[in-house]
Amino acid sequence: MQTSYNPIIEVDDDGLAIPEIGPWGIEKYNLVGRYANIFTTTMRDKWHSLVYIDLFSSAGYAKIEKTNKIIKSSSMIAMSLPTPFTKYICCDENIELINALQTRSKRDFPHLQAKFIHGNCNEKISEIINEIPQYTAGKGVLSFCFVDPFALEINFNTLRQLGRLKMDFLILIATGMAAKRNELNYTKTTNSTIERFLDNPNWRSEYHGSIDTSDTSFTQFLTKKLKNGFQSLGYSQIEDFHPVRYRLNGKSVILYHLAFFSKNKQGNKFWNIVKNYGNEQMTLF
Ligand SMILES: C[S@@+](CC[C@H](N)C(=O)[O-])C[C@H]1O[C@@H](n2cnc3c(N)ncnc32)[C@H](O)[C@@H]1O
């Protein structure tokens, strides 16, 4: 099994759009890249098509803030794999970022089959699903979907539609410090982000604690509901969400969690290998 692939790939400024990220983003690149690598190397011969779906894809390059380092971000990491996916479907609501990703992909990976969708992934979900090759007898399609929003702007209904297909998910849950800036909005009864995240209009009557994404009880409420949601889609063996920590003012704080879902035992086994490897190193620093 190939676990040696290093997803942290430094690149030069190419003059196209490059958003800035905090250094804590590196662990997510490590994990998504390493899982994608195990996924394609082990599944390539077993399935007719392997599809990578990036619902919040951004531009393919990211600059690490306060440094001059530019590295490939999720979609370009997935395109750089030694064993690529058969098809890539990338979506971003920012036209400049999705156009930059498309330009980079066509320049560096003209041989790959890729579709770039501009818009809100929750609204574009039918278009995204239509791009996944059809399953026919003897022609299996297995997908890996990376969900990487800034906050909690992924609707469970979007995940439900994808989860009906054969698909593994890696979802960044913006709990902990990463989501602190959003918490005030969520308390407003007019704010429907959590309702859409859980697909549950009654969540305010089911949760009575502090609506604060860095609060453990609120995080536990959200993660438990999300797990229940995935269980209802047939994802029975659900791993604990992986906390990504960062040292801030001398203290180790949880910045976000990564939730992994697979209907397949082997998928869960691979995620455990990847997650433990990710704990051991931060490649650039
Ligand atoms: C955290 S960044 C994603 C980063 C990217 N996966 C990477 O590897 O760096 C979130 C991205 O999602 C986009 N975005 C925000 N809301 C969106 C939505 N509802 N649908 C699609 N894209 C969205 C933003 O423009 C931004 O590029």
PDB file of C-alpha atoms and ligand atoms in Angstrom:
ATOM      1  CA  MET A   1       0.000   0.000   0.000  1.00  0.00           C
ATOM      2  CA  GLN A   2       1.390   3.417  -0.961  1.00  0.00           C
ATOM      3  CA  THR A   3       1.507   5.723   2.076  1.00  0.00           C
ATOM      4  CA  SER A   4       4.698   7.574   1.197  1.00  0.00           C
ATOM      5  CA  TYR A   5       3.117  10.222  -1.067  1.00  0.00           C
ATOM      6  CA  ASN A   6       3.759  13.729   0.258  1.00  0.00           C
ATOM      7  CA  PRO A   7       0.752  15.962  -0.509  1.00  0.00           C
ATOM      8  CA  ILE A   8       2.508  19.168   0.590  1.00  0.00           C
ATOM      9  CA  ILE A   9       3.813  20.383  -2.742  1.00  0.00           C
ATOM     10  CA  GLU A  10       5.487  23.786  -2.913  1.00  0.00           C
ATOM     11  CA  VAL A  11       4.941  25.761  -6.133  1.00  0.00           C
ATOM     12  CA  ASP A  12       5.887  29.145  -7.623  1.00  0.00           C
ATOM     13  CA  ASP A  13       3.544  32.102  -7.951  1.00  0.00           C
ATOM     14  CA  ASP A  14       1.938  31.777 -11.408  1.00  0.00           C
ATOM     15  CA  GLY A  15       0.116  35.121 -11.338  1.00  0.00           C
ATOM     16  CA  LEU A  16      -3.353  33.546 -10.970  1.00  0.00           C
ATOM     17  CA  ALA A  17      -5.549  33.897  -7.855  1.00  0.00           C
ATOM     18  CA  ILE A  18      -3.968  32.452  -4.688  1.00  0.00           C
ATOM     19  CA  PRO A  19      -5.945  32.759  -1.424  1.00  0.00           C
ATOM     20  CA  GLU A  20      -4.107  32.917   1.912  1.00  0.00           C
ATOM     21  CA  ILE A  21      -4.501  30.193   4.498  1.00  0.00           C
ATOM     22  CA  GLY A  22      -3.367  29.800   8.099  1.00  0.00           C
ATOM     23  CA  PRO A  23      -0.555  27.271   8.691  1.00  0.00           C
ATOM     24  CA  TRP A  24      -3.071  24.943  10.380  1.00  0.00           C
ATOM     25  CA  GLY A  25      -4.504  24.233   6.908  1.00  0.00           C
ATOM     26  CA  ILE A  26      -1.454  22.069   6.180  1.00  0.00           C
ATOM     27  CA  GLU A  27      -2.716  19.171   8.274  1.00  0.00           C
ATOM     28  CA  LYS A  28      -5.948  19.048   6.289  1.00  0.00           C
ATOM     29  CA  TYR A  29      -3.934  18.943   3.034  1.00  0.00           C
ATOM     30  CA  ASN A  30      -1.833  16.135   4.444  1.00  0.00           C
ATOM     31  CA  LEU A  31      -4.894  14.128   5.421  1.00  0.00           C
ATOM     32  CA  VAL A  32      -6.960  14.668   2.276  1.00  0.00           C
ATOM     33  CA  GLY A  33      -3.942  13.951   0.069  1.00  0.00           C
ATOM     34  CA  ARG A  34      -2.857  10.840   1.906  1.00  0.00           C
ATOM     35  CA  TYR A  35      -6.366   9.403   1.999  1.00  0.00           C
ATOM     36  CA  ALA A  36      -6.886  10.162  -1.701  1.00  0.00           C
ATOM     37  CA  ASN A  37      -3.584   8.429  -2.460  1.00  0.00           C
ATOM     38  CA  ILE A  38      -4.491   5.240  -0.588  1.00  0.00           C
ATOM     39  CA  PHE A  39      -7.964   5.386  -2.134  1.00  0.00           C
ATOM     40  CA  THR A  40      -6.770   5.503  -5.756  1.00  0.00           C
ATOM     41  CA  THR A  41      -3.851   3.081  -5.386  1.00  0.00           C
ATOM     42  CA  THR A  42      -5.930   0.394  -3.669  1.00  0.00           C
ATOM     43  CA  MET A  43      -9.219   0.859  -5.574  1.00  0.00           C
ATOM     44  CA  ARG A  44      -7.980   1.519  -9.130  1.00  0.00           C
ATOM     45  CA  ASP A  45      -8.112  -2.117 -10.217  1.00  0.00           C
ATOM     46  CA  LYS A  46     -11.357  -2.889  -8.392  1.00  0.00           C
ATOM     47  CA  TRP A  47     -13.578  -0.159  -9.872  1.00  0.00           C
ATOM     48  CA  HIS A  48     -14.237   1.097 -13.354  1.00  0.00           C
ATOM     49  CA  SER A  49     -14.278   4.766 -12.321  1.00  0.00           C
ATOM     50  CA  LEU A  50     -12.924   6.622  -9.310  1.00  0.00           C
ATOM     51  CA  VAL A  51     -14.305  10.142  -8.904  1.00  0.00           C
ATOM     52  CA  TYR A  52     -12.930  12.991  -6.776  1.00  0.00           C
ATOM     53  CA  ILE A  53     -15.490  15.613  -5.762  1.00  0.00           C
ATOM     54  CA  ASP A  54     -14.372  18.875  -4.119  1.00  0.00           C
ATOM     55  CA  LEU A  55     -17.474  20.855  -3.114  1.00  0.00           C
ATOM     56  CA  PHE A  56     -15.507  23.896  -1.828  1.00  0.00           C
ATOM     57  CA  SER A  57     -12.504  23.603  -4.094  1.00  0.00           C
ATOM     58  CA  SER A  58     -10.982  27.103  -4.112  1.00  0.00           C
ATOM     59  CA  ALA A  59      -8.148  27.825  -6.606  1.00  0.00           C
ATOM     60  CA  GLY A  60      -5.775  24.853  -6.378  1.00  0.00           C
ATOM     61  CA  TYR A  61      -2.936  26.944  -4.885  1.00  0.00           C
ATOM     62  CA  ALA A  62      -2.793  28.539  -1.415  1.00  0.00           C
ATOM     63  CA  LYS A  63      -0.288  30.920   0.181  1.00  0.00           C
ATOM     64  CA  ILE A  64       0.574  30.257   3.803  1.00  0.00           C
ATOM     65  CA  GLU A  65       0.054  33.518   5.622  1.00  0.00           C
ATOM     66  CA  LYS A  66       3.097  35.393   6.947  1.00  0.00           C
ATOM     67  CA  THR A  67       5.355  33.309   4.684  1.00  0.00           C
ATOM     68  CA  ASN A  68       6.196  33.365   0.993  1.00  0.00           C
ATOM     69  CA  LYS A  69       5.347  29.690   0.681  1.00  0.00           C
ATOM     70  CA  ILE A  70       2.755  28.709  -1.901  1.00  0.00           C
ATOM     71  CA  ILE A  71       1.510  25.134  -1.881  1.00  0.00           C
ATOM     72  CA  LYS A  72      -1.034  23.148  -3.839  1.00  0.00           C
ATOM     73  CA  SER A  73      -4.455  23.044  -2.192  1.00  0.00           C
ATOM     74  CA  SER A  74      -7.021  20.238  -2.137  1.00  0.00           C
ATOM     75  CA  SER A  75      -8.051  19.831  -5.802  1.00  0.00           C
ATOM     76  CA  MET A  76      -4.531  20.213  -7.229  1.00  0.00           C
ATOM     77  CA  ILE A  77      -3.211  17.812  -4.549  1.00  0.00           C
ATOM     78  CA  ALA A  78      -5.767  15.271  -5.763  1.00  0.00           C
ATOM     79  CA  MET A  79      -4.801  15.916  -9.401  1.00  0.00           C
ATOM     80  CA  SER A  80      -1.100  15.397  -8.574  1.00  0.00           C
ATOM     81  CA  LEU A  81      -1.542  11.855  -7.218  1.00  0.00           C
ATOM     82  CA  PRO A  82       0.727   9.181  -8.716  1.00  0.00           C
ATOM     83  CA  THR A  83      -2.465   7.224  -9.501  1.00  0.00           C
ATOM     84  CA  PRO A  84      -5.022   9.868 -10.467  1.00  0.00           C
ATOM     85  CA  PHE A  85      -8.802   9.633 -10.215  1.00  0.00           C
ATOM     86  CA  THR A  86     -10.706   8.911 -13.410  1.00  0.00           C
ATOM     87  CA  LYS A  87     -12.697  12.119 -13.039  1.00  0.00           C
ATOM     88  CA  TYR A  88     -12.558  15.334 -10.978  1.00  0.00           C
ATOM     89  CA  ILE A  89     -15.590  17.486 -10.152  1.00  0.00           C
ATOM     90  CA  CYS A  90     -14.761  20.809  -8.493  1.00  0.00           C
ATOM     91  CA  CYS A  91     -17.161  23.491  -7.303  1.00  0.00           C
ATOM     92  CA  ASP A  92     -16.615  26.954  -5.844  1.00  0.00           C
ATOM     93  CA  GLU A  93     -18.936  29.927  -5.568  1.00  0.00           C
ATOM     94  CA  ASN A  94     -16.084  32.376  -6.182  1.00  0.00           C
ATOM     95  CA  ILE A  95     -15.688  32.850  -9.944  1.00  0.00           C
ATOM     96  CA  GLU A  96     -12.089  34.079  -9.748  1.00  0.00           C
ATOM     97  CA  LEU A  97     -11.006  31.043  -7.690  1.00  0.00           C
ATOM     98  CA  ILE A  98     -12.780  28.385  -9.769  1.00  0.00           C
ATOM     99  CA  ASN A  99     -11.471  29.989 -12.989  1.00  0.00           C
ATOM    100  CA  ALA A 100      -7.915  29.958 -11.590  1.00  0.00           C
ATOM    101  CA  LEU A 101      -8.300  26.277 -10.687  1.00  0.00           C
ATOM    102  CA  GLN A 102      -9.599  25.456 -14.166  1.00  0.00           C
ATOM    103  CA  THR A 103      -6.693  27.324 -15.821  1.00  0.00           C
ATOM    104  CA  ARG A 104      -4.136  25.533 -13.613  1.00  0.00           C
ATOM    105  CA  SER A 105      -5.720  22.157 -14.183  1.00  0.00           C
ATOM    106  CA  LYS A 106      -5.798  22.576 -17.975  1.00  0.00           C
ATOM    107  CA  ARG A 107      -2.202  23.842 -17.956  1.00  0.00           C
ATOM    108  CA  ASP A 108      -0.686  21.169 -15.651  1.00  0.00           C
ATOM    109  CA  PHE A 109      -3.032  18.195 -16.093  1.00  0.00           C
ATOM    110  CA  PRO A 110      -4.524  18.466 -19.617  1.00  0.00           C
ATOM    111  CA  HIS A 111      -4.889  14.661 -19.721  1.00  0.00           C
ATOM    112  CA  LEU A 112      -7.229  14.546 -16.693  1.00  0.00           C
ATOM    113  CA  GLN A 113     -10.998  14.543 -17.040  1.00  0.00           C
ATOM    114  CA  ALA A 114     -12.204  17.455 -14.930  1.00  0.00           C
ATOM    115  CA  LYS A 115     -15.352  19.533 -14.597  1.00  0.00           C
ATOM    116  CA  PHE A 116     -15.419  22.947 -12.925  1.00  0.00           C
ATOM    117  CA  ILE A 117     -18.717  24.215 -11.569  1.00  0.00           C
ATOM    118  CA  HIS A 118     -19.196  27.803 -10.492  1.00  0.00           C
ATOM    119  CA  GLY A 119     -21.788  28.347  -7.772  1.00  0.00           C
ATOM    120  CA  ASN A 120     -23.080  27.341  -4.367  1.00  0.00           C
ATOM    121  CA  CYS A 121     -22.566  23.572  -4.086  1.00  0.00           C
ATOM    122  CA  ASN A 122     -25.862  23.181  -2.230  1.00  0.00           C
ATOM    123  CA  GLU A 123     -27.702  24.752  -5.153  1.00  0.00           C
ATOM    124  CA  LYS A 124     -25.585  23.052  -7.828  1.00  0.00           C
ATOM    125  CA  ILE A 125     -25.879  19.535  -6.389  1.00  0.00           C
ATOM    126  CA  SER A 126     -27.962  18.142  -9.290  1.00  0.00           C
ATOM    127  CA  GLU A 127     -25.389  19.435 -11.783  1.00  0.00           C
ATOM    128  CA  ILE A 128     -22.601  17.910  -9.665  1.00  0.00           C
ATOM    129  CA  ILE A 129     -24.357  14.524  -9.465  1.00  0.00           C
ATOM    130  CA  ASN A 130     -25.041  14.575 -13.213  1.00  0.00           C
ATOM    131  CA  GLU A 131     -21.282  14.801 -13.773  1.00  0.00           C
ATOM    132  CA  ILE A 132     -20.643  11.530 -11.887  1.00  0.00           C
ATOM    133  CA  PRO A 133     -20.398   8.701 -14.427  1.00  0.00           C
ATOM    134  CA  GLN A 134     -23.434   6.402 -14.314  1.00  0.00           C
ATOM    135  CA  TYR A 135     -23.177   3.052 -12.590  1.00  0.00           C
ATOM    136  CA  THR A 136     -23.998   0.210 -14.949  1.00  0.00           C
ATOM    137  CA  ALA A 137     -23.652  -3.532 -14.464  1.00  0.00           C
ATOM    138  CA  GLY A 138     -19.987  -4.467 -14.332  1.00  0.00           C
ATOM    139  CA  LYS A 139     -18.985  -0.807 -14.339  1.00  0.00           C
ATOM    140  CA  GLY A 140     -18.655   0.311 -10.724  1.00  0.00           C
ATOM    141  CA  VAL A 141     -18.184   3.951  -9.755  1.00  0.00           C
ATOM    142  CA  LEU A 142     -16.631   4.850  -6.405  1.00  0.00           C
ATOM    143  CA  SER A 143     -16.254   8.470  -5.305  1.00  0.00           C
ATOM    144  CA  PHE A 144     -14.385  10.411  -2.648  1.00  0.00           C
ATOM    145  CA  CYS A 145     -15.907  13.738  -1.656  1.00  0.00           C
ATOM    146  CA  PHE A 146     -13.970  16.441   0.192  1.00  0.00           C
ATOM    147  CA  VAL A 147     -16.119  19.044   1.966  1.00  0.00           C
ATOM    148  CA  ASP A 148     -14.130  22.033   3.165  1.00  0.00           C
ATOM    149  CA  PRO A 149     -16.280  25.082   3.928  1.00  0.00           C
ATOM    150  CA  PHE A 150     -15.146  28.144   5.918  1.00  0.00           C
ATOM    151  CA  ALA A 151     -17.952  27.611   8.424  1.00  0.00           C
ATOM    152  CA  LEU A 152     -20.895  25.190   8.435  1.00  0.00           C
ATOM    153  CA  GLU A 153     -22.352  26.157   5.054  1.00  0.00           C
ATOM    154  CA  ILE A 154     -22.831  22.583   3.849  1.00  0.00           C
ATOM    155  CA  ASN A 155     -26.462  21.457   3.890  1.00  0.00           C
ATOM    156  CA  PHE A 156     -27.142  17.925   5.087  1.00  0.00           C
ATOM    157  CA  ASN A 157     -29.557  17.564   2.197  1.00  0.00           C
ATOM    158  CA  THR A 158     -26.596  17.991  -0.198  1.00  0.00           C
ATOM    159  CA  LEU A 159     -24.658  15.237   1.611  1.00  0.00           C
ATOM    160  CA  ARG A 160     -27.749  12.991   1.633  1.00  0.00           C
ATOM    161  CA  GLN A 161     -28.039  13.170  -2.152  1.00  0.00           C
ATOM    162  CA  LEU A 162     -24.370  12.270  -2.595  1.00  0.00           C
ATOM    163  CA  GLY A 163     -24.475   9.612   0.156  1.00  0.00           C
ATOM    164  CA  ARG A 164     -27.005   7.599  -1.862  1.00  0.00           C
ATOM    165  CA  LEU A 165     -24.135   6.809  -4.218  1.00  0.00           C
ATOM    166  CA  LYS A 166     -21.038   4.795  -3.405  1.00  0.00           C
ATOM    167  CA  MET A 167     -19.006   7.518  -1.756  1.00  0.00           C
ATOM    168  CA  ASP A 168     -16.506   8.218   1.018  1.00  0.00           C
ATOM    169  CA  PHE A 169     -16.584  11.652   2.645  1.00  0.00           C
ATOM    170  CA  LEU A 170     -14.012  13.772   4.423  1.00  0.00           C
ATOM    171  CA  ILE A 171     -15.745  16.778   5.955  1.00  0.00           C
ATOM    172  CA  LEU A 172     -14.136  19.683   7.747  1.00  0.00           C
ATOM    173  CA  ILE A 173     -16.385  20.643  10.638  1.00  0.00           C
ATOM    174  CA  ALA A 174     -15.664  24.234  11.575  1.00  0.00           C
ATOM    175  CA  THR A 175     -16.009  23.767  15.292  1.00  0.00           C
ATOM    176  CA  GLY A 176     -13.423  24.996  17.788  1.00  0.00           C
ATOM    177  CA  MET A 177     -11.595  28.250  17.274  1.00  0.00           C
ATOM    178  CA  ALA A 178     -11.888  28.166  13.500  1.00  0.00           C
ATOM    179  CA  ALA A 179     -15.591  28.891  13.718  1.00  0.00           C
ATOM    180  CA  LYS A 180     -15.595  31.344  16.607  1.00  0.00           C
ATOM    181  CA  ARG A 181     -16.352  34.248  14.284  1.00  0.00           C
ATOM    182  CA  ASN A 182     -19.652  32.659  13.239  1.00  0.00           C
ATOM    183  CA  GLU A 183     -21.188  31.845  16.576  1.00  0.00           C
ATOM    184  CA  LEU A 184     -23.088  35.103  17.083  1.00  0.00           C
ATOM    185  CA  ASN A 185     -24.941  34.643  13.836  1.00  0.00           C
ATOM    186  CA  TYR A 186     -26.057  31.152  14.775  1.00  0.00           C
ATOM    187  CA  THR A 187     -27.819  32.419  17.907  1.00  0.00           C
ATOM    188  CA  LYS A 188     -30.139  34.637  15.818  1.00  0.00           C
ATOM    189  CA  THR A 189     -33.406  32.816  15.135  1.00  0.00           C
ATOM    190  CA  THR A 190     -33.363  34.226  11.602  1.00  0.00           C
ATOM    191  CA  ASN A 191     -30.059  32.422  10.922  1.00  0.00           C
ATOM    192  CA  SER A 192     -30.767  29.049   9.298  1.00  0.00           C
ATOM    193  CA  THR A 193     -27.160  27.778   8.893  1.00  0.00           C
ATOM    194  CA  ILE A 194     -27.461  25.070  11.596  1.00  0.00           C
ATOM    195  CA  GLU A 195     -30.968  24.148  10.463  1.00  0.00           C
ATOM    196  CA  ARG A 196     -29.574  23.469   6.971  1.00  0.00           C
ATOM    197  CA  PHE A 197     -26.371  21.848   8.293  1.00  0.00           C
ATOM    198  CA  LEU A 198     -28.466  19.309  10.233  1.00  0.00           C
ATOM    199  CA  ASP A 199     -31.563  19.430   8.035  1.00  0.00           C
ATOM    200  CA  ASN A 200     -33.477  19.866  11.263  1.00  0.00           C
ATOM    201  CA  PRO A 201     -35.821  22.853  11.722  1.00  0.00           C
ATOM    202  CA  ASN A 202     -36.342  21.888  15.403  1.00  0.00           C
ATOM    203  CA  TRP A 203     -32.720  21.956  16.554  1.00  0.00           C
ATOM    204  CA  ARG A 204     -33.281  25.030  18.751  1.00  0.00           C
ATOM    205  CA  SER A 205     -35.813  23.130  20.852  1.00  0.00           C
ATOM    206  CA  GLU A 206     -33.483  20.096  21.091  1.00  0.00           C
ATOM    207  CA  TYR A 207     -30.417  22.043  22.253  1.00  0.00           C
ATOM    208  CA  HIS A 208     -30.489  24.380  25.261  1.00  0.00           C
ATOM    209  CA  GLY A 209     -26.821  25.196  25.914  1.00  0.00           C
ATOM    210  CA  SER A 210     -24.634  27.933  24.610  1.00  0.00           C
ATOM    211  CA  ILE A 211     -24.698  28.313  20.827  1.00  0.00           C
ATOM    212  CA  ASP A 212     -20.972  28.643  20.472  1.00  0.00           C
ATOM    213  CA  THR A 213     -18.965  26.520  18.069  1.00  0.00           C
ATOM    214  CA  SER A 214     -15.976  26.525  20.431  1.00  0.00           C
ATOM    215  CA  ASP A 215     -18.197  25.183  23.242  1.00  0.00           C
ATOM    216  CA  THR A 216     -17.831  21.431  23.783  1.00  0.00           C
ATOM    217  CA  SER A 217     -21.524  20.768  24.404  1.00  0.00           C
ATOM    218  CA  PHE A 218     -22.556  22.542  21.207  1.00  0.00           C
ATOM    219  CA  THR A 219     -19.833  20.726  19.243  1.00  0.00           C
ATOM    220  CA  GLN A 220     -21.001  17.412  20.710  1.00  0.00           C
ATOM    221  CA  PHE A 221     -24.599  18.225  19.760  1.00  0.00           C
ATOM    222  CA  LEU A 222     -23.637  19.015  16.159  1.00  0.00           C
ATOM    223  CA  THR A 223     -21.338  16.012  15.738  1.00  0.00           C
ATOM    224  CA  LYS A 224     -23.838  13.578  17.286  1.00  0.00           C
ATOM    225  CA  LYS A 225     -26.592  14.829  14.964  1.00  0.00           C
ATOM    226  CA  LEU A 226     -24.297  14.605  11.944  1.00  0.00           C
ATOM    227  CA  LYS A 227     -23.306  11.037  12.886  1.00  0.00           C
ATOM    228  CA  ASN A 228     -27.000  10.119  13.249  1.00  0.00           C
ATOM    229  CA  GLY A 229     -27.656  11.635   9.843  1.00  0.00           C
ATOM    230  CA  PHE A 230     -24.907   9.566   8.219  1.00  0.00           C
ATOM    231  CA  GLN A 231     -26.088   6.428  10.042  1.00  0.00           C
ATOM    232  CA  SER A 232     -29.506   6.945   8.456  1.00  0.00           C
ATOM    233  CA  LEU A 233     -27.733   6.912   5.056  1.00  0.00           C
ATOM    234  CA  GLY A 234     -26.216   3.483   5.771  1.00  0.00           C
ATOM    235  CA  TYR A 235     -22.824   4.635   7.071  1.00  0.00           C
ATOM    236  CA  SER A 236     -22.823   2.274  10.035  1.00  0.00           C
ATOM    237  CA  GLN A 237     -19.225   2.220  11.250  1.00  0.00           C
ATOM    238  CA  ILE A 238     -18.454   5.841  12.105  1.00  0.00           C
ATOM    239  CA  GLU A 239     -15.062   6.851  13.463  1.00  0.00           C
ATOM    240  CA  ASP A 240     -14.636   9.577  16.084  1.00  0.00           C
ATOM    241  CA  PHE A 241     -14.123  12.948  14.453  1.00  0.00           C
ATOM    242  CA  HIS A 242     -10.450  13.832  14.215  1.00  0.00           C
ATOM    243  CA  PRO A 243      -9.543  17.035  16.098  1.00  0.00           C
ATOM    244  CA  VAL A 244      -6.955  19.269  14.448  1.00  0.00           C
ATOM    245  CA  ARG A 245      -5.063  21.229  17.092  1.00  0.00           C
ATOM    246  CA  TYR A 246      -2.875  24.278  16.876  1.00  0.00           C
ATOM    247  CA  ARG A 247      -0.697  26.087  19.390  1.00  0.00           C
ATOM    248  CA  LEU A 248      -2.065  29.596  20.045  1.00  0.00           C
ATOM    249  CA  ASN A 249      -0.617  31.824  22.772  1.00  0.00           C
ATOM    250  CA  GLY A 250       1.188  28.847  24.267  1.00  0.00           C
ATOM    251  CA  LYS A 251      -1.974  26.734  24.479  1.00  0.00           C
ATOM    252  CA  SER A 252      -2.995  23.812  22.275  1.00  0.00           C
ATOM    253  CA  VAL A 253      -6.507  24.572  20.982  1.00  0.00           C
ATOM    254  CA  ILE A 254      -8.812  22.594  18.727  1.00  0.00           C
ATOM    255  CA  LEU A 255      -9.247  24.535  15.502  1.00  0.00           C
ATOM    256  CA  TYR A 256     -11.521  22.203  13.611  1.00  0.00           C
ATOM    257  CA  HIS A 257     -12.535  18.556  13.314  1.00  0.00           C
ATOM    258  CA  LEU A 258     -12.327  16.277  10.305  1.00  0.00           C
ATOM    259  CA  ALA A 259     -15.186  13.818   9.977  1.00  0.00           C
ATOM    260  CA  PHE A 260     -14.676  10.736   7.860  1.00  0.00           C
ATOM    261  CA  PHE A 261     -17.489   8.528   6.556  1.00  0.00           C
ATOM    262  CA  SER A 262     -17.253   5.350   4.502  1.00  0.00           C
ATOM    263  CA  LYS A 263     -19.676   2.462   4.054  1.00  0.00           C
ATOM    264  CA  ASN A 264     -16.680   0.245   3.571  1.00  0.00           C
ATOM    265  CA  LYS A 265     -14.620  -1.375   6.367  1.00  0.00           C
ATOM    266  CA  GLN A 266     -11.448  -0.918   4.357  1.00  0.00           C
ATOM    267  CA  GLY A 267     -12.180   2.804   3.934  1.00  0.00           C
ATOM    268  CA  ASN A 268     -12.325   3.182   7.719  1.00  0.00           C
ATOM    269  CA  LYS A 269      -9.136   1.165   8.102  1.00  0.00           C
ATOM    270  CA  PHE A 270      -7.319   3.407   5.613  1.00  0.00           C
ATOM    271  CA  TRP A 271      -8.592   6.565   7.328  1.00  0.00           C
ATOM    272  CA  ASN A 272      -7.100   5.303  10.604  1.00  0.00           C
ATOM    273  CA  ILE A 273      -3.731   4.732   8.935  1.00  0.00           C
ATOM    274  CA  VAL A 274      -3.816   8.209   7.367  1.00  0.00           C
ATOM    275  CA  LYS A 275      -4.989   9.980  10.518  1.00  0.00           C
ATOM    276  CA  ASN A 276      -2.195   8.468  12.604  1.00  0.00           C
ATOM    277  CA  TYR A 277       0.386   9.344  10.000  1.00  0.00           C
ATOM    278  CA  GLY A 278      -0.966  12.927   9.894  1.00  0.00           C
ATOM    279  CA  ASN A 279      -0.445  13.269  13.651  1.00  0.00           C
ATOM    280  CA  GLU A 280       3.226  12.575  13.348  1.00  0.00           C
ATOM    281  CA  GLN A 281       4.359  15.407  11.156  1.00  0.00           C
ATOM    282  CA  MET A 282       3.853  18.864   9.757  1.00  0.00           C
ATOM    283  CA  THR A 283       5.950  18.647   6.653  1.00  0.00           C
ATOM    284  CA  LEU A 284       6.832  22.267   5.902  1.00  0.00           C
ATOM    285  CA  PHE A 285       7.461  23.486   9.440  1.00  0.00           C
TER     286      PHE A 285
HETATM  287  C1  LIG B   1     -11.945  26.878   3.197  1.00  0.00           C
HETATM  288  S1  LIG B   1     -11.998  27.336   1.538  1.00  0.00           S
HETATM  289  C2  LIG B   1     -11.694  25.865   0.689  1.00  0.00           C
HETATM  290  C3  LIG B   1     -10.316  25.529   0.596  1.00  0.00           C
HETATM  291  C4  LIG B   1      -9.885  24.461  -0.328  1.00  0.00           C
HETATM  292  N1  LIG B   1     -10.559  23.189  -0.180  1.00  0.00           N
HETATM  293  C5  LIG B   1      -8.417  24.302  -0.108  1.00  0.00           C
HETATM  294  O1  LIG B   1      -7.925  23.218  -0.245  1.00  0.00           O
HETATM  295  O2  LIG B   1      -7.748  25.273   0.227  1.00  0.00           O
HETATM  296  C6  LIG B   1     -13.687  27.486   1.198  1.00  0.00           C
HETATM  297  C7  LIG B   1     -13.998  27.779  -0.260  1.00  0.00           C
HETATM  298  O3  LIG B   1     -15.372  27.547  -0.447  1.00  0.00           O
HETATM  299  C8  LIG B   1     -15.936  28.565  -1.273  1.00  0.00           C
HETATM  300  N2  LIG B   1     -17.360  28.571  -0.882  1.00  0.00           N
HETATM  301  C9  LIG B   1     -17.943  29.127   0.208  1.00  0.00           C
HETATM  302  N3  LIG B   1     -19.244  28.790   0.261  1.00  0.00           N
HETATM  303  C10 LIG B   1     -19.479  27.976  -0.813  1.00  0.00           C
HETATM  304  C11 LIG B   1     -20.606  27.264  -1.275  1.00  0.00           C
HETATM  305  N4  LIG B   1     -21.771  27.303  -0.626  1.00  0.00           N
HETATM  306  N5  LIG B   1     -20.495  26.496  -2.377  1.00  0.00           N
HETATM  307  C12 LIG B   1     -19.304  26.420  -3.038  1.00  0.00           C
HETATM  308  N6  LIG B   1     -18.199  27.089  -2.634  1.00  0.00           N
HETATM  309  C13 LIG B   1     -18.286  27.840  -1.545  1.00  0.00           C
HETATM  310  C14 LIG B   1     -15.119  29.790  -0.993  1.00  0.00           C
HETATM  311  O4  LIG B   1     -15.103  30.648  -2.123  1.00  0.00           O
HETATM  312  C15 LIG B   1     -13.733  29.195  -0.696  1.00  0.00           C
HETATM  313  O5  LIG B   1     -12.937  29.159  -1.857  1.00  0.00           O
END
